[in-house]
PDB file of C-alpha atoms and ligand atoms in Angstrom:
ATOM      1  CA  MET F   1    -142.943  -1.959  28.472  1.00 67.00           C
ATOM      2  CA  ALA F   2    -140.745  -4.011  30.843  1.00 78.00           C
ATOM      3  CA  LYS F   3    -138.835  -2.040  33.460  1.00 83.00           C
ATOM      4  CA  SER F   4    -135.061  -1.903  33.016  1.00 91.00           C
ATOM      5  CA  THR F   5    -132.841  -3.507  35.681  1.00 93.00           C
ATOM      6  CA  ARG F   6    -131.537  -0.038  36.576  1.00 94.00           C
ATOM      7  CA  ARG F   7    -135.051   1.280  37.131  1.00 94.00           C
ATOM      8  CA  ARG F   8    -135.967  -1.702  39.304  1.00 94.00           C
ATOM      9  CA  GLN F   9    -132.828  -1.153  41.400  1.00 95.00           C
ATOM     10  CA  VAL F  10    -133.660   2.549  41.886  1.00 95.00           C
ATOM     11  CA  GLU F  11    -137.252   1.724  42.857  1.00 94.00           C
ATOM     12  CA  ALA F  12    -136.122  -0.906  45.360  1.00 94.00           C
ATOM     13  CA  ALA F  13    -133.617   1.541  46.882  1.00 96.00           C
ATOM     14  CA  ALA F  14    -136.296   4.242  47.191  1.00 95.00           C
ATOM     15  CA  LEU F  15    -138.876   1.883  48.723  1.00 94.00           C
ATOM     16  CA  ALA F  16    -136.552   0.207  51.228  1.00 96.00           C
ATOM     17  CA  PRO F  17    -136.738   2.997  53.856  1.00 95.00           C
ATOM     18  CA  VAL F  18    -140.518   3.318  53.354  1.00 95.00           C
ATOM     19  CA  ASP F  19    -140.971  -0.434  53.902  1.00 95.00           C
ATOM     20  CA  TRP F  20    -138.655  -0.279  56.930  1.00 96.00           C
ATOM     21  CA  LEU F  21    -140.815   2.441  58.474  1.00 96.00           C
ATOM     22  CA  GLU F  22    -144.102   0.716  57.595  1.00 95.00           C
ATOM     23  CA  GLU F  23    -143.014  -2.605  59.102  1.00 96.00           C
ATOM     24  CA  ARG F  24    -142.102  -0.947  62.394  1.00 97.00           C
ATOM     25  CA  SER F  25    -144.870   1.630  62.730  1.00 96.00           C
ATOM     26  CA  GLY F  26    -147.731   1.154  60.262  1.00 95.00           C
ATOM     27  CA  LEU F  27    -147.373   4.918  59.629  1.00 96.00           C
ATOM     28  CA  VAL F  28    -147.207   4.618  55.846  1.00 94.00           C
ATOM     29  CA  GLY F  29    -150.465   2.653  55.758  1.00 94.00           C
ATOM     30  CA  GLY F  30    -152.020   5.278  58.043  1.00 93.00           C
ATOM     31  CA  ILE F  31    -150.969   8.123  55.750  1.00 94.00           C
ATOM     32  CA  LYS F  32    -152.232   6.206  52.679  1.00 93.00           C
ATOM     33  CA  TYR F  33    -155.575   5.663  54.426  1.00 92.00           C
ATOM     34  CA  PHE F  34    -155.763   9.387  55.238  1.00 89.00           C
ATOM     35  CA  LEU F  35    -154.895  10.536  51.712  1.00 91.00           C
ATOM     36  CA  PHE F  36    -156.947   8.007  49.738  1.00 91.00           C
ATOM     37  CA  ARG F  37    -160.064   7.727  51.925  1.00 90.00           C
ATOM     38  CA  HIS F  38    -163.471   8.166  50.302  1.00 87.00           C
ATOM     39  CA  VAL F  39    -165.115  11.576  50.269  1.00 87.00           C
ATOM     40  CA  PRO F  40    -168.419  12.455  48.594  1.00 87.00           C
ATOM     41  CA  HIS F  41    -167.966  13.103  44.855  1.00 86.00           C
ATOM     42  CA  ASP F  42    -169.668  16.488  45.080  1.00 88.00           C
ATOM     43  CA  VAL F  43    -167.680  18.199  47.843  1.00 91.00           C
ATOM     44  CA  ASN F  44    -166.965  21.819  46.969  1.00 93.00           C
ATOM     45  CA  TRP F  45    -164.687  24.760  47.720  1.00 96.00           C
ATOM     46  CA  MET F  46    -166.566  25.689  50.895  1.00 96.00           C
ATOM     47  CA  GLN F  47    -165.296  22.419  52.353  1.00 96.00           C
ATOM     48  CA  THR F  48    -161.719  23.666  52.126  1.00 97.00           C
ATOM     49  CA  LEU F  49    -162.339  26.336  54.779  1.00 98.00           C
ATOM     50  CA  GLY F  50    -161.330  23.970  57.616  1.00 98.00           C
ATOM     51  CA  SER F  51    -158.002  23.262  55.913  1.00 98.00           C
ATOM     52  CA  ALA F  52    -157.623  26.999  55.274  1.00 98.00           C
ATOM     53  CA  ALA F  53    -158.069  27.632  59.031  1.00 98.00           C
ATOM     54  CA  LEU F  54    -155.491  24.912  59.701  1.00 98.00           C
ATOM     55  CA  THR F  55    -153.042  26.562  57.283  1.00 98.00           C
ATOM     56  CA  ALA F  56    -153.575  29.933  58.995  1.00 98.00           C
ATOM     57  CA  PHE F  57    -152.858  28.301  62.367  1.00 98.00           C
ATOM     58  CA  ILE F  58    -149.626  26.752  61.063  1.00 98.00           C
ATOM     59  CA  VAL F  59    -148.513  30.162  59.712  1.00 98.00           C
ATOM     60  CA  GLN F  60    -149.196  31.650  63.177  1.00 98.00           C
ATOM     61  CA  ALA F  61    -147.187  28.886  64.855  1.00 98.00           C
ATOM     62  CA  VAL F  62    -144.177  29.260  62.539  1.00 98.00           C
ATOM     63  CA  THR F  63    -144.061  33.082  62.586  1.00 98.00           C
ATOM     64  CA  GLY F  64    -144.669  32.995  66.363  1.00 98.00           C
ATOM     65  CA  VAL F  65    -141.598  30.809  66.903  1.00 98.00           C
ATOM     66  CA  VAL F  66    -139.477  33.322  64.945  1.00 98.00           C
ATOM     67  CA  LEU F  67    -140.893  36.287  66.916  1.00 98.00           C
ATOM     68  CA  ALA F  68    -140.213  34.481  70.220  1.00 98.00           C
ATOM     69  CA  MET F  69    -136.507  34.389  69.320  1.00 98.00           C
ATOM     70  CA  TYR F  70    -136.353  38.193  69.661  1.00 98.00           C
ATOM     71  CA  TYR F  71    -139.270  39.197  71.890  1.00 98.00           C
ATOM     72  CA  LYS F  72    -138.578  40.066  75.560  1.00 97.00           C
ATOM     73  CA  PRO F  73    -141.620  39.652  77.836  1.00 96.00           C
ATOM     74  CA  ASP F  74    -141.082  42.373  80.466  1.00 94.00           C
ATOM     75  CA  PRO F  75    -142.264  45.994  80.685  1.00 94.00           C
ATOM     76  CA  GLN F  76    -138.729  47.439  80.341  1.00 96.00           C
ATOM     77  CA  ASN F  77    -137.878  45.604  77.116  1.00 97.00           C
ATOM     78  CA  ALA F  78    -141.097  44.432  75.422  1.00 97.00           C
ATOM     79  CA  TYR F  79    -141.793  47.588  73.398  1.00 98.00           C
ATOM     80  CA  GLU F  80    -138.124  48.005  72.426  1.00 98.00           C
ATOM     81  CA  SER F  81    -137.830  44.373  71.342  1.00 98.00           C
ATOM     82  CA  ILE F  82    -140.860  44.776  69.063  1.00 98.00           C
ATOM     83  CA  GLN F  83    -139.308  47.920  67.546  1.00 98.00           C
ATOM     84  CA  TYR F  84    -136.093  45.982  67.045  1.00 98.00           C
ATOM     85  CA  ILE F  85    -137.963  43.145  65.271  1.00 98.00           C
ATOM     86  CA  THR F  86    -139.801  45.636  63.029  1.00 98.00           C
ATOM     87  CA  HIS F  87    -136.858  47.855  62.037  1.00 98.00           C
ATOM     88  CA  ASP F  88    -133.615  45.910  62.502  1.00 98.00           C
ATOM     89  CA  VAL F  89    -134.126  42.162  62.168  1.00 98.00           C
ATOM     90  CA  THR F  90    -133.862  40.959  58.547  1.00 98.00           C
ATOM     91  CA  LEU F  91    -137.430  40.547  57.260  1.00 98.00           C
ATOM     92  CA  GLY F  92    -138.615  41.051  60.849  1.00 98.00           C
ATOM     93  CA  TRP F  93    -141.301  43.483  59.622  1.00 98.00           C
ATOM     94  CA  LEU F  94    -142.647  40.743  57.333  1.00 98.00           C
ATOM     95  CA  VAL F  95    -142.735  38.038  59.993  1.00 98.00           C
ATOM     96  CA  ARG F  96    -144.376  40.397  62.499  1.00 98.00           C
ATOM     97  CA  GLY F  97    -146.862  41.620  59.882  1.00 98.00           C
ATOM     98  CA  MET F  98    -147.775  38.060  58.920  1.00 98.00           C
ATOM     99  CA  HIS F  99    -148.325  37.156  62.588  1.00 98.00           C
ATOM    100  CA  LYS F 100    -150.381  40.264  63.316  1.00 98.00           C
ATOM    101  CA  TRP F 101    -152.637  40.101  60.229  1.00 98.00           C
ATOM    102  CA  GLY F 102    -152.613  36.304  60.273  1.00 98.00           C
ATOM    103  CA  ALA F 103    -154.307  36.378  63.684  1.00 98.00           C
ATOM    104  CA  SER F 104    -157.380  38.061  62.160  1.00 98.00           C
ATOM    105  CA  VAL F 105    -157.256  35.782  59.108  1.00 98.00           C
ATOM    106  CA  PHE F 106    -157.248  32.721  61.394  1.00 98.00           C
ATOM    107  CA  ILE F 107    -160.269  33.904  63.376  1.00 98.00           C
ATOM    108  CA  ILE F 108    -162.219  34.986  60.265  1.00 98.00           C
ATOM    109  CA  LEU F 109    -161.529  31.597  58.619  1.00 98.00           C
ATOM    110  CA  MET F 110    -162.711  29.767  61.737  1.00 98.00           C
ATOM    111  CA  PHE F 111    -165.995  31.707  61.619  1.00 98.00           C
ATOM    112  CA  LEU F 112    -166.435  31.072  57.871  1.00 98.00           C
ATOM    113  CA  HIS F 113    -165.708  27.351  58.394  1.00 98.00           C
ATOM    114  CA  MET F 114    -168.195  27.251  61.262  1.00 98.00           C
ATOM    115  CA  GLY F 115    -170.789  28.994  59.044  1.00 98.00           C
ATOM    116  CA  ARG F 116    -170.246  26.371  56.342  1.00 97.00           C
ATOM    117  CA  VAL F 117    -170.643  23.535  58.849  1.00 97.00           C
ATOM    118  CA  PHE F 118    -173.849  25.154  60.132  1.00 97.00           C
ATOM    119  CA  LEU F 119    -175.348  25.792  56.671  1.00 95.00           C
ATOM    120  CA  PHE F 120    -174.573  22.244  55.531  1.00 94.00           C
ATOM    121  CA  GLY F 121    -176.109  20.818  58.720  1.00 93.00           C
ATOM    122  CA  ALA F 122    -172.774  19.051  59.261  1.00 94.00           C
ATOM    123  CA  TYR F 123    -173.055  19.526  63.046  1.00 95.00           C
ATOM    124  CA  LYS F 124    -175.860  16.919  63.231  1.00 93.00           C
ATOM    125  CA  TYR F 125    -175.548  13.259  64.238  1.00 90.00           C
ATOM    126  CA  PRO F 126    -172.933  11.762  64.359  1.00 92.00           C
ATOM    127  CA  ARG F 127    -170.797  14.942  64.247  1.00 95.00           C
ATOM    128  CA  GLU F 128    -172.084  16.744  67.369  1.00 96.00           C
ATOM    129  CA  LEU F 129    -168.866  16.021  69.262  1.00 98.00           C
ATOM    130  CA  ASN F 130    -166.813  17.568  66.468  1.00 98.00           C
ATOM    131  CA  TRP F 131    -168.982  20.694  66.642  1.00 98.00           C
ATOM    132  CA  ILE F 132    -168.257  20.885  70.399  1.00 98.00           C
ATOM    133  CA  VAL F 133    -164.506  20.423  69.791  1.00 98.00           C
ATOM    134  CA  GLY F 134    -164.740  23.138  67.099  1.00 98.00           C
ATOM    135  CA  SER F 135    -166.504  25.508  69.505  1.00 98.00           C
ATOM    136  CA  LEU F 136    -163.669  25.029  72.024  1.00 98.00           C
ATOM    137  CA  LEU F 137    -161.191  25.786  69.227  1.00 98.00           C
ATOM    138  CA  LEU F 138    -163.064  29.000  68.444  1.00 98.00           C
ATOM    139  CA  VAL F 139    -162.915  30.139  72.093  1.00 98.00           C
ATOM    140  CA  LEU F 140    -159.215  29.245  72.348  1.00 98.00           C
ATOM    141  CA  GLY F 141    -158.494  31.048  69.055  1.00 98.00           C
ATOM    142  CA  MET F 142    -160.048  34.225  70.434  1.00 98.00           C
ATOM    143  CA  LEU F 143    -158.159  33.857  73.740  1.00 97.00           C
ATOM    144  CA  GLU F 144    -154.994  33.572  71.655  1.00 98.00           C
ATOM    145  CA  GLY F 145    -155.873  36.938  70.080  1.00 98.00           C
ATOM    146  CA  PHE F 146    -156.619  38.509  73.470  1.00 97.00           C
ATOM    147  CA  THR F 147    -153.375  37.361  75.112  1.00 97.00           C
ATOM    148  CA  GLY F 148    -151.291  38.337  72.067  1.00 98.00           C
ATOM    149  CA  TYR F 149    -152.697  41.863  71.928  1.00 97.00           C
ATOM    150  CA  LEU F 150    -150.929  42.932  75.144  1.00 97.00           C
ATOM    151  CA  LEU F 151    -147.470  41.789  74.089  1.00 97.00           C
ATOM    152  CA  PRO F 152    -146.338  44.847  71.996  1.00 97.00           C
ATOM    153  CA  TRP F 153    -146.778  46.831  75.247  1.00 97.00           C
ATOM    154  CA  ASP F 154    -147.806  50.091  73.577  1.00 96.00           C
ATOM    155  CA  GLN F 155    -150.700  52.327  74.614  1.00 96.00           C
ATOM    156  CA  THR F 156    -153.278  50.431  72.538  1.00 96.00           C
ATOM    157  CA  ALA F 157    -152.107  47.096  73.940  1.00 96.00           C
ATOM    158  CA  TYR F 158    -152.131  48.316  77.545  1.00 96.00           C
ATOM    159  CA  TRP F 159    -155.548  49.967  77.496  1.00 96.00           C
ATOM    160  CA  ALA F 160    -157.261  47.308  75.379  1.00 96.00           C
ATOM    161  CA  THR F 161    -156.088  44.696  77.890  1.00 96.00           C
ATOM    162  CA  ALA F 162    -157.236  46.905  80.793  1.00 96.00           C
ATOM    163  CA  VAL F 163    -160.714  47.006  79.216  1.00 96.00           C
ATOM    164  CA  GLY F 164    -160.669  43.228  78.604  1.00 96.00           C
ATOM    165  CA  ILE F 165    -159.645  42.439  82.178  1.00 95.00           C
ATOM    166  CA  ASN F 166    -162.195  44.875  83.640  1.00 95.00           C
ATOM    167  CA  LEU F 167    -164.933  43.318  81.515  1.00 95.00           C
ATOM    168  CA  ASN F 168    -164.049  39.909  82.929  1.00 94.00           C
ATOM    169  CA  ALA F 169    -164.094  41.351  86.443  1.00 94.00           C
ATOM    170  CA  THR F 170    -167.778  42.241  86.064  1.00 95.00           C
ATOM    171  CA  ALA F 171    -168.819  38.594  85.488  1.00 95.00           C
ATOM    172  CA  PRO F 172    -170.981  37.222  88.317  1.00 96.00           C
ATOM    173  CA  PHE F 173    -169.223  35.283  91.141  1.00 95.00           C
ATOM    174  CA  LEU F 174    -166.066  34.243  89.264  1.00 95.00           C
ATOM    175  CA  GLY F 175    -165.371  37.666  87.666  1.00 94.00           C
ATOM    176  CA  PRO F 176    -162.964  39.081  90.286  1.00 92.00           C
ATOM    177  CA  PHE F 177    -161.016  35.801  90.446  1.00 93.00           C
ATOM    178  CA  ILE F 178    -160.618  35.619  86.670  1.00 94.00           C
ATOM    179  CA  ALA F 179    -159.476  39.268  86.569  1.00 94.00           C
ATOM    180  CA  ASP F 180    -156.980  38.672  89.401  1.00 93.00           C
ATOM    181  CA  PHE F 181    -155.641  35.583  87.699  1.00 94.00           C
ATOM    182  CA  LEU F 182    -155.211  37.364  84.362  1.00 94.00           C
ATOM    183  CA  GLN F 183    -153.607  40.432  85.909  1.00 93.00           C
ATOM    184  CA  GLY F 184    -151.291  38.592  88.308  1.00 91.00           C
ATOM    185  CA  GLY F 185    -151.280  41.521  90.740  1.00 84.00           C
ATOM    186  CA  ALA F 186    -153.118  44.701  91.744  1.00 83.00           C
ATOM    187  CA  GLN F 187    -152.607  46.273  88.318  1.00 86.00           C
ATOM    188  CA  ILE F 188    -151.344  45.395  84.851  1.00 91.00           C
ATOM    189  CA  GLY F 189    -147.579  45.016  85.144  1.00 90.00           C
ATOM    190  CA  PRO F 190    -144.594  42.661  84.761  1.00 91.00           C
ATOM    191  CA  ASP F 191    -146.525  39.626  85.990  1.00 94.00           C
ATOM    192  CA  THR F 192    -149.356  40.315  83.545  1.00 96.00           C
ATOM    193  CA  ILE F 193    -146.955  40.299  80.586  1.00 96.00           C
ATOM    194  CA  SER F 194    -145.244  37.045  81.559  1.00 95.00           C
ATOM    195  CA  ARG F 195    -148.602  35.424  82.321  1.00 96.00           C
ATOM    196  CA  PHE F 196    -150.079  36.482  78.980  1.00 97.00           C
ATOM    197  CA  TYR F 197    -146.904  35.435  77.173  1.00 98.00           C
ATOM    198  CA  SER F 198    -146.898  32.004  78.782  1.00 97.00           C
ATOM    199  CA  MET F 199    -150.580  31.478  77.927  1.00 97.00           C
ATOM    200  CA  HIS F 200    -150.091  32.898  74.426  1.00 98.00           C
ATOM    201  CA  MET F 201    -147.163  30.716  73.410  1.00 98.00           C
ATOM    202  CA  LEU F 202    -147.474  27.578  75.541  1.00 98.00           C
ATOM    203  CA  LEU F 203    -150.808  26.873  77.172  1.00 98.00           C
ATOM    204  CA  ILE F 204    -153.312  27.957  74.511  1.00 98.00           C
ATOM    205  CA  PRO F 205    -151.387  26.789  71.387  1.00 98.00           C
ATOM    206  CA  GLY F 206    -150.735  23.446  73.138  1.00 98.00           C
ATOM    207  CA  ALA F 207    -154.454  23.035  73.797  1.00 98.00           C
ATOM    208  CA  ILE F 208    -155.279  24.131  70.228  1.00 98.00           C
ATOM    209  CA  ILE F 209    -152.874  21.554  68.753  1.00 98.00           C
ATOM    210  CA  GLY F 210    -154.394  18.799  70.919  1.00 98.00           C
ATOM    211  CA  LEU F 211    -157.945  19.764  69.933  1.00 98.00           C
ATOM    212  CA  ILE F 212    -157.093  20.104  66.217  1.00 98.00           C
ATOM    213  CA  THR F 213    -155.667  16.558  66.353  1.00 98.00           C
ATOM    214  CA  LEU F 214    -158.908  15.299  67.899  1.00 98.00           C
ATOM    215  CA  HIS F 215    -160.958  17.369  65.410  1.00 98.00           C
ATOM    216  CA  LEU F 216    -159.162  15.877  62.395  1.00 96.00           C
ATOM    217  CA  TYR F 217    -159.316  12.364  63.853  1.00 95.00           C
ATOM    218  CA  LEU F 218    -163.098  12.766  64.064  1.00 96.00           C
ATOM    219  CA  VAL F 219    -163.282  14.173  60.510  1.00 95.00           C
ATOM    220  CA  VAL F 220    -161.459  11.095  59.191  1.00 93.00           C
ATOM    221  CA  ARG F 221    -163.415   8.671  61.365  1.00 92.00           C
ATOM    222  CA  LEU F 222    -166.861  10.061  60.557  1.00 92.00           C
ATOM    223  CA  GLY F 223    -166.256  11.055  56.935  1.00 89.00           C
ATOM    224  CA  VAL F 224    -167.046  14.362  55.282  1.00 90.00           C
ATOM    225  CA  THR F 225    -170.663  15.504  54.826  1.00 90.00           C
ATOM    226  CA  SER F 226    -172.043  15.932  51.314  1.00 88.00           C
ATOM    227  CA  PRO F 227    -173.560  19.322  50.481  1.00 89.00           C
ATOM    228  CA  PRO F 228    -177.258  19.583  51.437  1.00 87.00           C
ATOM    229  CA  TRP F 229    -178.309  19.667  47.764  1.00 87.00           C
ATOM    230  CA  SER F 230    -176.459  16.417  47.090  1.00 83.00           C
ATOM    231  CA  GLY F 231    -178.380  13.449  45.693  1.00 73.00           C
ATOM    232  CA  THR F 232    -176.107  10.973  47.456  1.00 67.00           C
ATOM    233  CA  ALA F 233    -175.859  10.246  51.167  1.00 56.00           C
ATOM    234  CA  ALA F 234    -173.108  11.580  53.434  1.00 51.00           C
ATOM    235  CA  GLY F 235    -169.493  10.346  53.210  1.00 45.00           C
ATOM    236  CA  ARG F 236    -169.568   7.096  55.155  1.00 46.00           C
ATOM    237  CA  LYS F 237    -172.394   4.670  55.764  1.00 50.00           C
ATOM    238  CA  ARG F 238    -174.093   5.306  59.092  1.00 49.00           C
ATOM    239  CA  ALA F 239    -173.956   1.667  60.086  1.00 50.00           C
ATOM    240  CA  GLU F 240    -170.202   1.939  60.632  1.00 54.00           C
ATOM    241  CA  VAL F 241    -170.526   4.608  63.287  1.00 55.00           C
ATOM    242  CA  VAL F 242    -173.677   3.412  65.057  1.00 60.00           C
ATOM    243  CA  ALA F 243    -173.094   3.869  68.791  1.00 62.00           C
ATOM    244  CA  GLN F 244    -173.056   0.857  71.110  1.00 68.00           C
ATOM    245  CA  GLY F 245    -174.701   2.716  74.002  1.00 68.00           C
ATOM    246  CA  ARG F 246    -178.007   2.176  75.791  1.00 70.00           C
ATOM    247  CA  GLU F 247    -181.141   2.074  73.633  1.00 68.00           C
ATOM    248  CA  GLY F 248    -183.156   5.280  73.714  1.00 66.00           C
ATOM    249  CA  LEU F 249    -180.247   7.282  75.090  1.00 67.00           C
ATOM    250  CA  ILE F 250    -177.895   7.296  72.113  1.00 65.00           C
ATOM    251  CA  ARG F 251    -179.392   4.555  69.940  1.00 65.00           C
ATOM    252  CA  GLU F 252    -182.657   4.997  68.138  1.00 64.00           C
ATOM    253  CA  VAL F 253    -185.481   2.912  69.569  1.00 65.00           C
ATOM    254  CA  PRO F 254    -187.744   1.394  66.886  1.00 66.00           C
ATOM    255  CA  ALA F 255    -191.059   3.313  66.797  1.00 63.00           C
ATOM    256  CA  THR F 256    -193.212   0.407  68.055  1.00 62.00           C
ATOM    257  CA  GLU F 257    -191.077  -0.121  71.179  1.00 52.00           C
ATOM    258  CA  SER F 258    -191.021   3.545  72.130  1.00 48.00           C
ATOM    259  CA  GLU F 259    -194.785   4.018  71.958  1.00 48.00           C
ATOM    260  CA  PRO F 260    -196.448   4.149  75.371  1.00 51.00           C
ATOM    261  CA  GLY F 261    -198.228   1.005  76.401  1.00 45.00           C
ATOM    262  CA  HIS F 262    -195.821  -1.373  74.620  1.00 45.00           C
TER     263      HIS F 262
HETATM  264  C1  HEM B   1    -158.627  25.763  64.597  1.00 55.72           C
HETATM  265  C2  HEM B   1    -159.806  25.790  64.019  1.00 55.72           C
HETATM  266  C3  HEM B   1    -160.344  24.699  63.124  1.00 55.72           C
HETATM  267  C4  HEM B   1    -159.666  23.881  62.258  1.00 55.72           C
HETATM  268  C5  HEM B   1    -158.175  23.868  61.934  1.00 55.72           C
HETATM  269  C6  HEM B   1    -160.658  22.997  61.654  1.00 55.72           C
HETATM  270  C7  HEM B   1    -160.377  22.042  60.688  1.00 55.72           C
HETATM  271  C8  HEM B   1    -161.336  21.258  60.049  1.00 55.72           C
HETATM  272  C9  HEM B   1    -161.127  20.465  58.850  1.00 55.72           C
HETATM  273  C10 HEM B   1    -159.805  20.383  58.070  1.00 55.72           C
HETATM  274  C11 HEM B   1    -162.302  19.837  58.559  1.00 55.72           C
HETATM  275  C12 HEM B   1    -162.618  18.905  57.357  1.00 55.72           C
HETATM  276  C13 HEM B   1    -162.842  19.699  56.080  1.00 55.72           C
HETATM  277  C14 HEM B   1    -163.870  20.800  56.195  1.00 55.72           C
HETATM  278  O1  HEM B   1    -165.036  20.507  56.440  1.00 55.72           O
HETATM  279  O2  HEM B   1    -163.483  21.964  56.074  1.00 55.72           O
HETATM  280  C15 HEM B   1    -163.254  20.204  59.601  1.00 55.72           C
HETATM  281  C16 HEM B   1    -164.552  19.723  59.700  1.00 55.72           C
HETATM  282  C17 HEM B   1    -165.463  20.065  60.703  1.00 55.72           C
HETATM  283  N1  HEM B   1    -165.329  21.118  61.596  1.00 55.72           N
HETATM  284 FE1  HEM B   1    -163.621  22.189  61.877  1.00 55.72          FE
HETATM  285  N2  HEM B   1    -161.904  23.269  62.205  1.00 55.72           N
HETATM  286  C18 HEM B   1    -161.761  24.314  63.097  1.00 55.72           C
HETATM  287  C19 HEM B   1    -162.773  24.946  63.806  1.00 55.72           C
HETATM  288  C20 HEM B   1    -164.096  24.521  63.834  1.00 55.72           C
HETATM  289  C21 HEM B   1    -165.200  25.218  64.467  1.00 55.72           C
HETATM  290  C22 HEM B   1    -165.066  26.593  65.137  1.00 55.72           C
HETATM  291  C23 HEM B   1    -166.312  24.432  64.336  1.00 55.72           C
HETATM  292  C24 HEM B   1    -167.724  24.677  64.835  1.00 55.72           C
HETATM  293  C25 HEM B   1    -168.033  25.181  65.983  1.00 55.72           C
HETATM  294  C26 HEM B   1    -165.924  23.241  63.606  1.00 55.72           C
HETATM  295  C27 HEM B   1    -166.737  22.157  63.321  1.00 55.72           C
HETATM  296  C28 HEM B   1    -166.465  21.181  62.380  1.00 55.72           C
HETATM  297  C29 HEM B   1    -167.363  20.085  62.020  1.00 55.72           C
HETATM  298  C30 HEM B   1    -168.732  19.756  62.657  1.00 55.72           C
HETATM  299  C31 HEM B   1    -166.729  19.388  60.965  1.00 55.72           C
HETATM  300  C32 HEM B   1    -167.282  18.165  60.191  1.00 55.72           C
HETATM  301  C33 HEM B   1    -167.854  18.741  58.910  1.00 55.72           C
HETATM  302  C34 HEM B   1    -168.248  17.719  57.881  1.00 55.72           C
HETATM  303  O3  HEM B   1    -168.128  16.520  58.121  1.00 55.72           O
HETATM  304  O4  HEM B   1    -168.674  18.157  56.810  1.00 55.72           O
HETATM  305  N3  HEM B   1    -164.587  23.342  63.295  1.00 55.72           N
HETATM  306  N4  HEM B   1    -162.655  21.083  60.483  1.00 55.72           N
END
């Protein structure tokens, strides 16, 4: 059925800003490419664990921003400010609860996602770099948990952090320096809180966001792996990602050339 003039006018009005943006940035094409790219036909629920980890991270970021509006990072006020968030701020208990439990959810999901990648053999060529980026994300995720644990400034927080810092201090050579850096003084005190807070809400999340961007770029570039029981080959054809590097180092050398004596 032919479109009415009215409908055509509405469509043109709706598309005008999209076309404007596309012409100046190419963003719309980029988003289309991302959303409509090919994935193997037999991907399954286990391959949603990465996106689940991403969702958990976003929840942490959003609830963290709300908590930072009320939290006071110094020994005199930290504990009180947490009590205030929990008992007085509207829905503060919910936001704090989501952030606290969400931290464990995030880490558990990262481990489950990593397990899936391992069991599917998805860490193999050409995805080794993405496995390395993922491993860094795992370490940073756990550091996020460690630095956040001190912030409520109650007995559990204080002593758990004391144990964590002392453990680091026992590492060979660098141990005492790491412990000194984390503590920011002779003992856990005001400088430790502000240090942990700065790492917890600026340094580590910033690094995590950068690495997640790289991680997802690599997922899109390399394509998603099919399950190991799949009859069809992995997402994208290998030829498209064959490295340009030196033969034998990162490119396969044909068997005859690599044999000794040839
Ligand atoms: C902040 C944490 C992480 C986020 C948000 C994240 C996100 C994702 C997403 C959305 C995908 C594509 C879909 C999927 O396979 O689930 C993916 C794939 C992948 N991830 Fe992660 N990931 C994280 C941590 C990790 C860790 C800890 C590892 C391993 C050490 C890892 C290694 C990989 C690899 C190798 C792929 C490619 C898998 C394939 O092509 O099938 N990731 N990640």
